[in-house]
JSON list of C-alpha atoms and ligand atoms in Angstrom, two decimals:
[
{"chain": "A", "resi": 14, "resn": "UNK", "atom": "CA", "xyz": [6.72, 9.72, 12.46]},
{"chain": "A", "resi": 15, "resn": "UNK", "atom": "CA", "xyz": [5.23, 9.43, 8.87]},
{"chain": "A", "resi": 16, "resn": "UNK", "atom": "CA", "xyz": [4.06, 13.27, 7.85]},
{"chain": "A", "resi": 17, "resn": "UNK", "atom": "CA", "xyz": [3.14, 14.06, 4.26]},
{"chain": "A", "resi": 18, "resn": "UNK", "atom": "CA", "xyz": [6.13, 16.01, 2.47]},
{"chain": "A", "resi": 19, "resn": "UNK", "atom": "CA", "xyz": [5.62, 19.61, 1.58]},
{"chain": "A", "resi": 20, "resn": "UNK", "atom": "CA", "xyz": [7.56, 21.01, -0.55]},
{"chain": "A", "resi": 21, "resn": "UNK", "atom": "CA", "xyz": [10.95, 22.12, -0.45]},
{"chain": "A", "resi": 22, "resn": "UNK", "atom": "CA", "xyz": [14.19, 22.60, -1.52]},
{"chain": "A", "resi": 23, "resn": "UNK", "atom": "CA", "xyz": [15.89, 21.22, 1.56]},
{"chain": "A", "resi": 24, "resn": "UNK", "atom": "CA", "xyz": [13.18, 17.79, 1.53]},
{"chain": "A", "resi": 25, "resn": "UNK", "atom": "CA", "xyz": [14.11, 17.87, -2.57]},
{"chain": "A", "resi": 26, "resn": "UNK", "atom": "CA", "xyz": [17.98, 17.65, -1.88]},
{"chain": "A", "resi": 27, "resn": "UNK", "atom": "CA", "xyz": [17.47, 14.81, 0.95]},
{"chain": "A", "resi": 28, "resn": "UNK", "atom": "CA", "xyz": [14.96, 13.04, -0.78]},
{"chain": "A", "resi": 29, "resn": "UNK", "atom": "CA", "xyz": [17.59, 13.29, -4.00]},
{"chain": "A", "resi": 30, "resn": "UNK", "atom": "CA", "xyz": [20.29, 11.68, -1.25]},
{"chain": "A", "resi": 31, "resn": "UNK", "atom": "CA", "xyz": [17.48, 8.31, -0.52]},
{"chain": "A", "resi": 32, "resn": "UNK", "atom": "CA", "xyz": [17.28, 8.52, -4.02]},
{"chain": "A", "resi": 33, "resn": "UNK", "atom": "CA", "xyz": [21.13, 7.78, -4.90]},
{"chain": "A", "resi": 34, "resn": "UNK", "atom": "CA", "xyz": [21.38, 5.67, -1.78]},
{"chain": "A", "resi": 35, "resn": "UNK", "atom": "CA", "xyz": [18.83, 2.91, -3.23]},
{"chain": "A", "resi": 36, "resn": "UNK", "atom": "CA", "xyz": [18.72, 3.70, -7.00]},
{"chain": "A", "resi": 37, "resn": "UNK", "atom": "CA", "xyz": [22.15, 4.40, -7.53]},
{"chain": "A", "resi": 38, "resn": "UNK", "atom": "CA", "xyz": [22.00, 5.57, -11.26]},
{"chain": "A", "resi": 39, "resn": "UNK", "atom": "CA", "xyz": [18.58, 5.09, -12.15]},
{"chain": "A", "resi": 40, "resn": "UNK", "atom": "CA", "xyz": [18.23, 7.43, -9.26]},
{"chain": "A", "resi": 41, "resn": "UNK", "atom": "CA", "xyz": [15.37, 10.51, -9.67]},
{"chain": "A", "resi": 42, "resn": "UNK", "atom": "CA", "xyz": [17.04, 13.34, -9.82]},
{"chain": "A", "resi": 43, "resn": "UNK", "atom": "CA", "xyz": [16.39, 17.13, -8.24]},
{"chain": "A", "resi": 44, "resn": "UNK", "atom": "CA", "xyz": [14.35, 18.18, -11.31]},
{"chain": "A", "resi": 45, "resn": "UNK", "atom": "CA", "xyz": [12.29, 14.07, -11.58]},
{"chain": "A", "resi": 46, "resn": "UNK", "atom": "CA", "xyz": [11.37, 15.05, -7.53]},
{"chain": "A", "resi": 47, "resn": "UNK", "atom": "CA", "xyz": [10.65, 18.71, -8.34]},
{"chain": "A", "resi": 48, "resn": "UNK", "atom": "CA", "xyz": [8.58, 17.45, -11.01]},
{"chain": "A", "resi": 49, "resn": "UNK", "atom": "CA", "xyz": [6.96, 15.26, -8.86]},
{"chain": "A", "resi": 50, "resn": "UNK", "atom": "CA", "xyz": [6.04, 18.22, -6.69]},
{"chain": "A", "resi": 51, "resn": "UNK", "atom": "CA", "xyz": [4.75, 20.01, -9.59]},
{"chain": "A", "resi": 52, "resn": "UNK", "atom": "CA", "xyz": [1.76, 17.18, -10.68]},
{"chain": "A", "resi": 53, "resn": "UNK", "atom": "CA", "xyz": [-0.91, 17.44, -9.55]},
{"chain": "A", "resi": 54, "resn": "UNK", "atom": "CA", "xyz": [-1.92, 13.91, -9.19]},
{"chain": "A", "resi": 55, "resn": "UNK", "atom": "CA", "xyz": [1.27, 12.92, -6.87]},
{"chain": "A", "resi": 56, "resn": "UNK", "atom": "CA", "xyz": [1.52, 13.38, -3.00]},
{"chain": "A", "resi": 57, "resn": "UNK", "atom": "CA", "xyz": [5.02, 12.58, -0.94]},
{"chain": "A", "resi": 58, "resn": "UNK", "atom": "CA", "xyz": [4.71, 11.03, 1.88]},
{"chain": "A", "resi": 59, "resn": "UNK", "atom": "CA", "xyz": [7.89, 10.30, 4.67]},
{"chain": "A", "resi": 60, "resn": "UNK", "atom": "CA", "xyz": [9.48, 8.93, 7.65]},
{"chain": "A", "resi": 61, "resn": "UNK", "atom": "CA", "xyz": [11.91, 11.08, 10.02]},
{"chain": "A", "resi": 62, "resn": "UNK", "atom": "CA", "xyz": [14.45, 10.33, 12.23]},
{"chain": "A", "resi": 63, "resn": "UNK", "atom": "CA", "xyz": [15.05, 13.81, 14.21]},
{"chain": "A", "resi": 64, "resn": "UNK", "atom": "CA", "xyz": [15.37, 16.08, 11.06]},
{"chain": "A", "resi": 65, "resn": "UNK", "atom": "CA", "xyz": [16.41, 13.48, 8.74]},
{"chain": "A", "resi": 66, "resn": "UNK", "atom": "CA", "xyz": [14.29, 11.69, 5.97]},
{"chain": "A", "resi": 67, "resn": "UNK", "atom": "CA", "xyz": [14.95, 8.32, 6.27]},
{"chain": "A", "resi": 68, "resn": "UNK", "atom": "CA", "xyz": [12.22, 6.71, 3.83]},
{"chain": "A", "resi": 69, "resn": "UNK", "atom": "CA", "xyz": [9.62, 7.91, 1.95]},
{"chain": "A", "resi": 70, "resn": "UNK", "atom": "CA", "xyz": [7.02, 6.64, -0.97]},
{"chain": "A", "resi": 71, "resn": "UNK", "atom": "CA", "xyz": [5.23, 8.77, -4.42]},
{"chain": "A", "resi": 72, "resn": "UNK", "atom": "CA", "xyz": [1.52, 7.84, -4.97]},
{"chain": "A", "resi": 73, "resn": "UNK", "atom": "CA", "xyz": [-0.11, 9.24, -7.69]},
{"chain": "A", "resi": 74, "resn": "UNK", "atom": "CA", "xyz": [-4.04, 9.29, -7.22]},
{"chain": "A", "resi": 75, "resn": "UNK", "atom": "CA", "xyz": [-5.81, 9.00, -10.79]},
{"chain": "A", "resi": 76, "resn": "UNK", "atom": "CA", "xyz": [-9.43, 8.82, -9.98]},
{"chain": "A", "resi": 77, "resn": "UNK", "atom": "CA", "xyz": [-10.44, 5.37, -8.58]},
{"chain": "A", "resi": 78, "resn": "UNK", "atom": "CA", "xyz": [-6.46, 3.73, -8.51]},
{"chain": "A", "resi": 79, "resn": "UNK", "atom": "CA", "xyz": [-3.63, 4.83, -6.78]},
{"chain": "A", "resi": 80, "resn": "UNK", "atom": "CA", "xyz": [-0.57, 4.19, -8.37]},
{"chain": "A", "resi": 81, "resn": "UNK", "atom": "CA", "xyz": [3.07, 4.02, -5.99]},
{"chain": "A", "resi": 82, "resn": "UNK", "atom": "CA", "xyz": [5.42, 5.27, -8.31]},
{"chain": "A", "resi": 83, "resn": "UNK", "atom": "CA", "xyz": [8.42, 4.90, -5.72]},
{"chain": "A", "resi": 84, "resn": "UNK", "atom": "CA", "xyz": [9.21, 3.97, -2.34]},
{"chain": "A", "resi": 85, "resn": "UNK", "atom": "CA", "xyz": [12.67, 3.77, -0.83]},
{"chain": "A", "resi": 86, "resn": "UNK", "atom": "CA", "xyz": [13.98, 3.55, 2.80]},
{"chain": "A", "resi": 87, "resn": "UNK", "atom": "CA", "xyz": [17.91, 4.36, 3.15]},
{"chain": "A", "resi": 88, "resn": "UNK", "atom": "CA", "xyz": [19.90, 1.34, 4.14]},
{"chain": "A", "resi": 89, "resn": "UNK", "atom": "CA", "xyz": [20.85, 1.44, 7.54]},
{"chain": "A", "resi": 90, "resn": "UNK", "atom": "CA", "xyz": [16.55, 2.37, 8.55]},
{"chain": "A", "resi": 91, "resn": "UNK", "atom": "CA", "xyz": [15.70, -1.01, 6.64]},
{"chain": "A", "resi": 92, "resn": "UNK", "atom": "CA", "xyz": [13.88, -4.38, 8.46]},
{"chain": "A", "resi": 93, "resn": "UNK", "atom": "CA", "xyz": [12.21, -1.62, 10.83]},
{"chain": "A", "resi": 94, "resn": "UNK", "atom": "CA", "xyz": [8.86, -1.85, 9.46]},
{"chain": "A", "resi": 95, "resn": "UNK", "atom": "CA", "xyz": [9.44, 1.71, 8.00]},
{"chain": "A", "resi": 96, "resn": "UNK", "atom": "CA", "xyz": [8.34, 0.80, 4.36]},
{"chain": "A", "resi": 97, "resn": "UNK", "atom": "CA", "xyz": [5.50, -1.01, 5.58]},
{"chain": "A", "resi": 98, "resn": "UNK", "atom": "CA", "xyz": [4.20, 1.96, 7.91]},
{"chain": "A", "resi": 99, "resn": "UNK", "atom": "CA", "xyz": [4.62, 4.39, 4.36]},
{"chain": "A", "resi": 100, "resn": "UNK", "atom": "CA", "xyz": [2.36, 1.95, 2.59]},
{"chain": "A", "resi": 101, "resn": "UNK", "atom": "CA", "xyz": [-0.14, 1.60, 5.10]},
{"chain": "A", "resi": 102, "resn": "UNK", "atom": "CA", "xyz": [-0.33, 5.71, 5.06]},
{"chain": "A", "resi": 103, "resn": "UNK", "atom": "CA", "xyz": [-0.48, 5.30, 1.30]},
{"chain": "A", "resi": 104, "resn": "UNK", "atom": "CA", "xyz": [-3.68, 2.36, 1.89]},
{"chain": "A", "resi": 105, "resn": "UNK", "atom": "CA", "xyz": [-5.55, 5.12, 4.28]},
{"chain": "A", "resi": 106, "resn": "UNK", "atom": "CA", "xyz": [-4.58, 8.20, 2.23]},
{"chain": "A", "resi": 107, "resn": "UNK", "atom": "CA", "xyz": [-5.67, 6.85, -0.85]},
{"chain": "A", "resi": 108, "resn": "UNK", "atom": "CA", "xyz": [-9.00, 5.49, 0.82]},
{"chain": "A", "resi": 109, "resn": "UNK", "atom": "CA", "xyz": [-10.09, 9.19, 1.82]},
{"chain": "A", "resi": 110, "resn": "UNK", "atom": "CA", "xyz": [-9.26, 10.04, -1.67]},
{"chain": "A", "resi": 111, "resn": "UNK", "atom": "CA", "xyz": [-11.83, 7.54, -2.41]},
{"chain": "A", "resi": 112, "resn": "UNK", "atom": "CA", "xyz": [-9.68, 5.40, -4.92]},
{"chain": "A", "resi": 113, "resn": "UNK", "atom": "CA", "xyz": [-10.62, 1.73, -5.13]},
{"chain": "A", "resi": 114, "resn": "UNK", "atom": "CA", "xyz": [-7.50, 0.09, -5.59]},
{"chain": "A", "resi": 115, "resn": "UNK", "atom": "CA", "xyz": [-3.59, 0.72, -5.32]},
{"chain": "A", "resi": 116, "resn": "UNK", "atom": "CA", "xyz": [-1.36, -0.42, -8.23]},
{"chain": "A", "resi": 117, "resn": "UNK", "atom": "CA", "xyz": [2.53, -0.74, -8.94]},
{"chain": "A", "resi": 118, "resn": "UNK", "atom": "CA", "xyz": [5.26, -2.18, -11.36]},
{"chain": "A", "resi": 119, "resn": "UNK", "atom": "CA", "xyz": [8.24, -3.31, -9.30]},
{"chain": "A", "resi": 120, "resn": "UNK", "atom": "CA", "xyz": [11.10, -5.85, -11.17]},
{"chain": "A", "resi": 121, "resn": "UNK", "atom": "CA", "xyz": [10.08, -9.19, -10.75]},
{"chain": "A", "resi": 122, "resn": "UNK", "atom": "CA", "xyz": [14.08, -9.85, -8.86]},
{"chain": "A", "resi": 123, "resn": "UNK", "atom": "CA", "xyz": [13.54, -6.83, -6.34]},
{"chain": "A", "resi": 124, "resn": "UNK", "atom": "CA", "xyz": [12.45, -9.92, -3.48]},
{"chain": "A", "resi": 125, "resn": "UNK", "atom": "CA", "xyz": [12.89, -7.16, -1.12]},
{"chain": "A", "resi": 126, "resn": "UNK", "atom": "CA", "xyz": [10.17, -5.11, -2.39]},
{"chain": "A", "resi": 127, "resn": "UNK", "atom": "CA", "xyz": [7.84, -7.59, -3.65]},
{"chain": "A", "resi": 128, "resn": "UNK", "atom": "CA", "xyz": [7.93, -9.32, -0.34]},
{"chain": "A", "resi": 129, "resn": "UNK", "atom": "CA", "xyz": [7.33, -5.61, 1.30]},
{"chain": "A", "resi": 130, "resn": "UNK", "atom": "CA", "xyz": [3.93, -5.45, -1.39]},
{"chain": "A", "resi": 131, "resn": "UNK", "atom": "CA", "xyz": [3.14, -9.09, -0.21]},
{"chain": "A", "resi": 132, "resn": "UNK", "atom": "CA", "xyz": [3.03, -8.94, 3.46]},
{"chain": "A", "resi": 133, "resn": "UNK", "atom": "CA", "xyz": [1.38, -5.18, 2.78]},
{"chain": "A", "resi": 134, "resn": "UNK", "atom": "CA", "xyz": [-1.82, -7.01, 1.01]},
{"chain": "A", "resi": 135, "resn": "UNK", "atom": "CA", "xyz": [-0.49, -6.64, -2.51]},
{"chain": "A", "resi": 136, "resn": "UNK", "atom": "CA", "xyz": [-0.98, -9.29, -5.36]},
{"chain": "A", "resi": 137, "resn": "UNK", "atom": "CA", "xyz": [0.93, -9.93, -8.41]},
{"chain": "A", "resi": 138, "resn": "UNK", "atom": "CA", "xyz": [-1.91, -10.08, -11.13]},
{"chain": "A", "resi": 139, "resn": "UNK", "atom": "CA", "xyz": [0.61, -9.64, -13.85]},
{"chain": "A", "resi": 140, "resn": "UNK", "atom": "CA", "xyz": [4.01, -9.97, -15.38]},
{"chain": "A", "resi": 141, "resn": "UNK", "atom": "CA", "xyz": [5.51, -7.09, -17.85]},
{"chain": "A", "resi": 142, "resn": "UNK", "atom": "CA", "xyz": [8.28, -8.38, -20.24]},
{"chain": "A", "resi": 143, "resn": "UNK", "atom": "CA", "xyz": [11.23, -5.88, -20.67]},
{"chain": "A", "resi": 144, "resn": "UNK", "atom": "CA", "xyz": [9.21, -3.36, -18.40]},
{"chain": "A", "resi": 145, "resn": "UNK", "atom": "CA", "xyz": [12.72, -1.52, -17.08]},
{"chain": "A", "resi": 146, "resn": "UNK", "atom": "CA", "xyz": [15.98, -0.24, -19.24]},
{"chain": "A", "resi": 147, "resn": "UNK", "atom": "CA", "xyz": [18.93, -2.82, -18.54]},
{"chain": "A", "resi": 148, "resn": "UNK", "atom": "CA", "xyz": [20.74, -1.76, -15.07]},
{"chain": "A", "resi": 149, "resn": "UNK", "atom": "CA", "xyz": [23.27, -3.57, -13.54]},
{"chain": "A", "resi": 150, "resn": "UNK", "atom": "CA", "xyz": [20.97, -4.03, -10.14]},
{"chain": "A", "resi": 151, "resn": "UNK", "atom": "CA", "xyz": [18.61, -6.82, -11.63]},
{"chain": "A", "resi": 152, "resn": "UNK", "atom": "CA", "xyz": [19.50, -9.60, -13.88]},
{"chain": "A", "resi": 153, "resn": "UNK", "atom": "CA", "xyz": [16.02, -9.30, -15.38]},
{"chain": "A", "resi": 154, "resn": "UNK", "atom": "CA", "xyz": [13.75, -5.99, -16.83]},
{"chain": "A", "resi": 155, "resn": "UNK", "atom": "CA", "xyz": [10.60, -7.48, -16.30]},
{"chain": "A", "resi": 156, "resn": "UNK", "atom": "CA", "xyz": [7.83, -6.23, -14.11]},
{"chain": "A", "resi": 157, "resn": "UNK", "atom": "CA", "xyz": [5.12, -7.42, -12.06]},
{"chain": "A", "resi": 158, "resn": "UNK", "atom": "CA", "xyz": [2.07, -5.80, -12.00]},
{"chain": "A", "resi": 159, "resn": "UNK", "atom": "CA", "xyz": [0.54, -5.64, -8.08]},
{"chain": "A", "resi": 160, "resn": "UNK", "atom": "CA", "xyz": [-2.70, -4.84, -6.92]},
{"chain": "A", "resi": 161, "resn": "UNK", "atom": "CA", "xyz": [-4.44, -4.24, -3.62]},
{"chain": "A", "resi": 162, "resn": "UNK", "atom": "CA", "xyz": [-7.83, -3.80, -3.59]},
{"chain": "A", "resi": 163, "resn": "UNK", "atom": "CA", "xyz": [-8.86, -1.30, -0.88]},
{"chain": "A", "resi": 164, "resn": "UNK", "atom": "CA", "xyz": [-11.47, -2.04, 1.83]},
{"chain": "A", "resi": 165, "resn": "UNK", "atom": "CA", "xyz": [-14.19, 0.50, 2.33]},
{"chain": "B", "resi": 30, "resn": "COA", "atom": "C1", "xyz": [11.86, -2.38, -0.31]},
{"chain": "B", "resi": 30, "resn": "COA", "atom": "C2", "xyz": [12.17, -1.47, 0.89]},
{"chain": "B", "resi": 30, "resn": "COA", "atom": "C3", "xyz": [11.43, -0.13, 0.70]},
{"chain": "B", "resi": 30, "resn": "COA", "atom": "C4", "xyz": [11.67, -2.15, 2.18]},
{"chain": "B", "resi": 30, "resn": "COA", "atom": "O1", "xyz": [11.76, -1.21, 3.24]},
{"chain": "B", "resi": 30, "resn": "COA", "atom": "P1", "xyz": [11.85, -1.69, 4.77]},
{"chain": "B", "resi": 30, "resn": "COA", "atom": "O2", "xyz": [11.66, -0.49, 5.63]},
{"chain": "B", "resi": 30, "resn": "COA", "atom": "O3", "xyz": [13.09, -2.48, 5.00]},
{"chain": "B", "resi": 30, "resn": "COA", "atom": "O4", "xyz": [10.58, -2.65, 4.89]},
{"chain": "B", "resi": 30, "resn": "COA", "atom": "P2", "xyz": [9.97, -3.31, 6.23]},
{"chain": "B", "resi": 30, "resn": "COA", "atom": "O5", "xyz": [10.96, -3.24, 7.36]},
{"chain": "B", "resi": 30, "resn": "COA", "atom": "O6", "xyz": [8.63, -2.70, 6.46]},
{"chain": "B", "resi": 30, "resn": "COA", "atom": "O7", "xyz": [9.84, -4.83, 5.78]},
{"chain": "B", "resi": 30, "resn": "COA", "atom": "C5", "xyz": [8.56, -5.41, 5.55]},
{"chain": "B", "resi": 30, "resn": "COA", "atom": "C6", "xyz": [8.72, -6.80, 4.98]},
{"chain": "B", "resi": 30, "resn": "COA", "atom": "O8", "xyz": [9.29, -6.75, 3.69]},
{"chain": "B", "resi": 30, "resn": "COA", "atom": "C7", "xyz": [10.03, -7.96, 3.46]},
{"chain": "B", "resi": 30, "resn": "COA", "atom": "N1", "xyz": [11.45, -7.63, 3.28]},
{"chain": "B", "resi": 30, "resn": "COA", "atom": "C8", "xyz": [12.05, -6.43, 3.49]},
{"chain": "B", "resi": 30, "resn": "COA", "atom": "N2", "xyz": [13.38, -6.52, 3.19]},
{"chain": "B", "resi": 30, "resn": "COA", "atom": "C9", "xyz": [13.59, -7.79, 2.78]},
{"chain": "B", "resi": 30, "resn": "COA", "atom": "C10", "xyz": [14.74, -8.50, 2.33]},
{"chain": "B", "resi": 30, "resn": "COA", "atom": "N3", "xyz": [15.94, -7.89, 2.23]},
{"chain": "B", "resi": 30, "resn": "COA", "atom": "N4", "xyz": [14.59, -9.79, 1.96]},
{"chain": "B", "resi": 30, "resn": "COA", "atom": "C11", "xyz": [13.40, -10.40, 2.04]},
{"chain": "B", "resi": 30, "resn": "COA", "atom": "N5", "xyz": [12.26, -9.79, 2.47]},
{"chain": "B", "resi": 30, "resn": "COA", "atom": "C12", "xyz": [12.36, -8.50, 2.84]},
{"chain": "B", "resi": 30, "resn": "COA", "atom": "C13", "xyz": [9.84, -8.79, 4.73]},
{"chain": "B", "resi": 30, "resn": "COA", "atom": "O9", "xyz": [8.69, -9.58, 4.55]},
{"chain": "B", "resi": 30, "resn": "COA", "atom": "C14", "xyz": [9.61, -7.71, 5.78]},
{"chain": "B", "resi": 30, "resn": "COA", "atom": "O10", "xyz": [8.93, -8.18, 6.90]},
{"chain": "B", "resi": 30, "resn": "COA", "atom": "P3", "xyz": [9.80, -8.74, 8.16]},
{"chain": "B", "resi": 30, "resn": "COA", "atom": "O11", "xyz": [10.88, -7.75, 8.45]},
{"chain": "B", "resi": 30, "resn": "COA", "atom": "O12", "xyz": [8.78, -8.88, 9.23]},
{"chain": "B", "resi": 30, "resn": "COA", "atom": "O13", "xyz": [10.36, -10.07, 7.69]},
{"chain": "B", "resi": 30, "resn": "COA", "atom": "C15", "xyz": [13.71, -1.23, 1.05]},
{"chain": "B", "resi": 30, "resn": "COA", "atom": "O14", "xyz": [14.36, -2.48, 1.04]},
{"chain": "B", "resi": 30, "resn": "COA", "atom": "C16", "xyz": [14.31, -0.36, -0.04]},
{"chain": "B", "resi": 30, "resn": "COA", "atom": "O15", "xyz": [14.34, 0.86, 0.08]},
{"chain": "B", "resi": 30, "resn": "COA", "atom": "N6", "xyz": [14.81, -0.97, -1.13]},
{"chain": "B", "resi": 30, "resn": "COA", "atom": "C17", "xyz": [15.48, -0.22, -2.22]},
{"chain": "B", "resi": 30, "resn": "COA", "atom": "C18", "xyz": [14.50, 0.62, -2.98]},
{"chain": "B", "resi": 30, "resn": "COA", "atom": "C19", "xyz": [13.53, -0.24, -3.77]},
{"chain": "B", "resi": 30, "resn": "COA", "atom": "O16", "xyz": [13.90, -1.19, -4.46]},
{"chain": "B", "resi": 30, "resn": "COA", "atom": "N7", "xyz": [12.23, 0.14, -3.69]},
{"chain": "B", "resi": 30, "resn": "COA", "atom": "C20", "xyz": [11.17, -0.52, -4.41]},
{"chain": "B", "resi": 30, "resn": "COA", "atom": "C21", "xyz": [11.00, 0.11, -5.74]},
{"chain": "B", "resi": 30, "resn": "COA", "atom": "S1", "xyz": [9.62, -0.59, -6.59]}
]
């Protein structure tokens, strides 16, 4: 079930553990997700297995866009529909928020992810050269922008 993420210290350190287990080093760490927790533009939203967070996505709501800022499922939960179920919360929460439009910056060789944006209604409408610091993830640091307009 998909529940928005109060905060924490227990839902810090286990969203710190999806963190490592999809970012590796570039990673958020405890004080990036406590500092998440402390804007007050950003909402968390996740999925739990039993008492376990197995995936969960950032949005940031500035006024009329929403911007995803992260979302990450942990390995073994993956090709269950889990990250599309956190976007589609993201799509309604957003909505009620009254934004017009959701908007991200993913690495142009993350095909998982940008497939994830496609088949959740998002459009690349842009490309960012040398977006992201060099990691040893992607071969490339460029970005696309995505965009998905949101329905009234
Ligand atoms: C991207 C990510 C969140 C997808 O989560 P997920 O729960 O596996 O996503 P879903 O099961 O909802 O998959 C939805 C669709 O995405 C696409 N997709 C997901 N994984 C894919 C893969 N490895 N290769 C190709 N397409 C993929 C498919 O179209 C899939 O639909 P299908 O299963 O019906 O074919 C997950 O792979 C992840 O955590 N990756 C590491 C973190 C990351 O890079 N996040 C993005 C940062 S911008």
């Amino acid at each position: 079930m998909i529940t928005k993420l109060q905060f924490s210290m227990p839902t810090v350190f286990q969203l710190n553990k999806i963190e490592k287990a999809c970012f590796g080093k570039e990673a958020w760490t405890v004080n990036n997700i406590i500092g998440e927790y402390q804007n007050e533009f950003s909402h968390l939203f996740g999925e739990t297995d039993g008492e376990t967070i197995v995936g969960y996505v950032c949005v940031r709501i500035m006024y009329e866009e929403a911007q995803i800022c992260n979302v990450a499922v942990l390995p073994q939960y993956r090709r269950r529909g889990i990250g599309t179920r956190l976007l589609e919360t993201v799509a309604d929460f957003s909505k009620v928020q009254g934004c017009e439009r959701i908007e991200l910056e993913v690495n142009t060789a993350n095909v998982e992810a940008v497939e994830l944006y496609k088949k959740c209604g998002f459009e690349v409408v842009g490309t960012r050269r040398d977006f992201y610091r060099r990691t040893k993830r992607f071969p490339t640091r460029d970005a696309y922008t995505m965009l998905k307009q949101l329905t009234r």
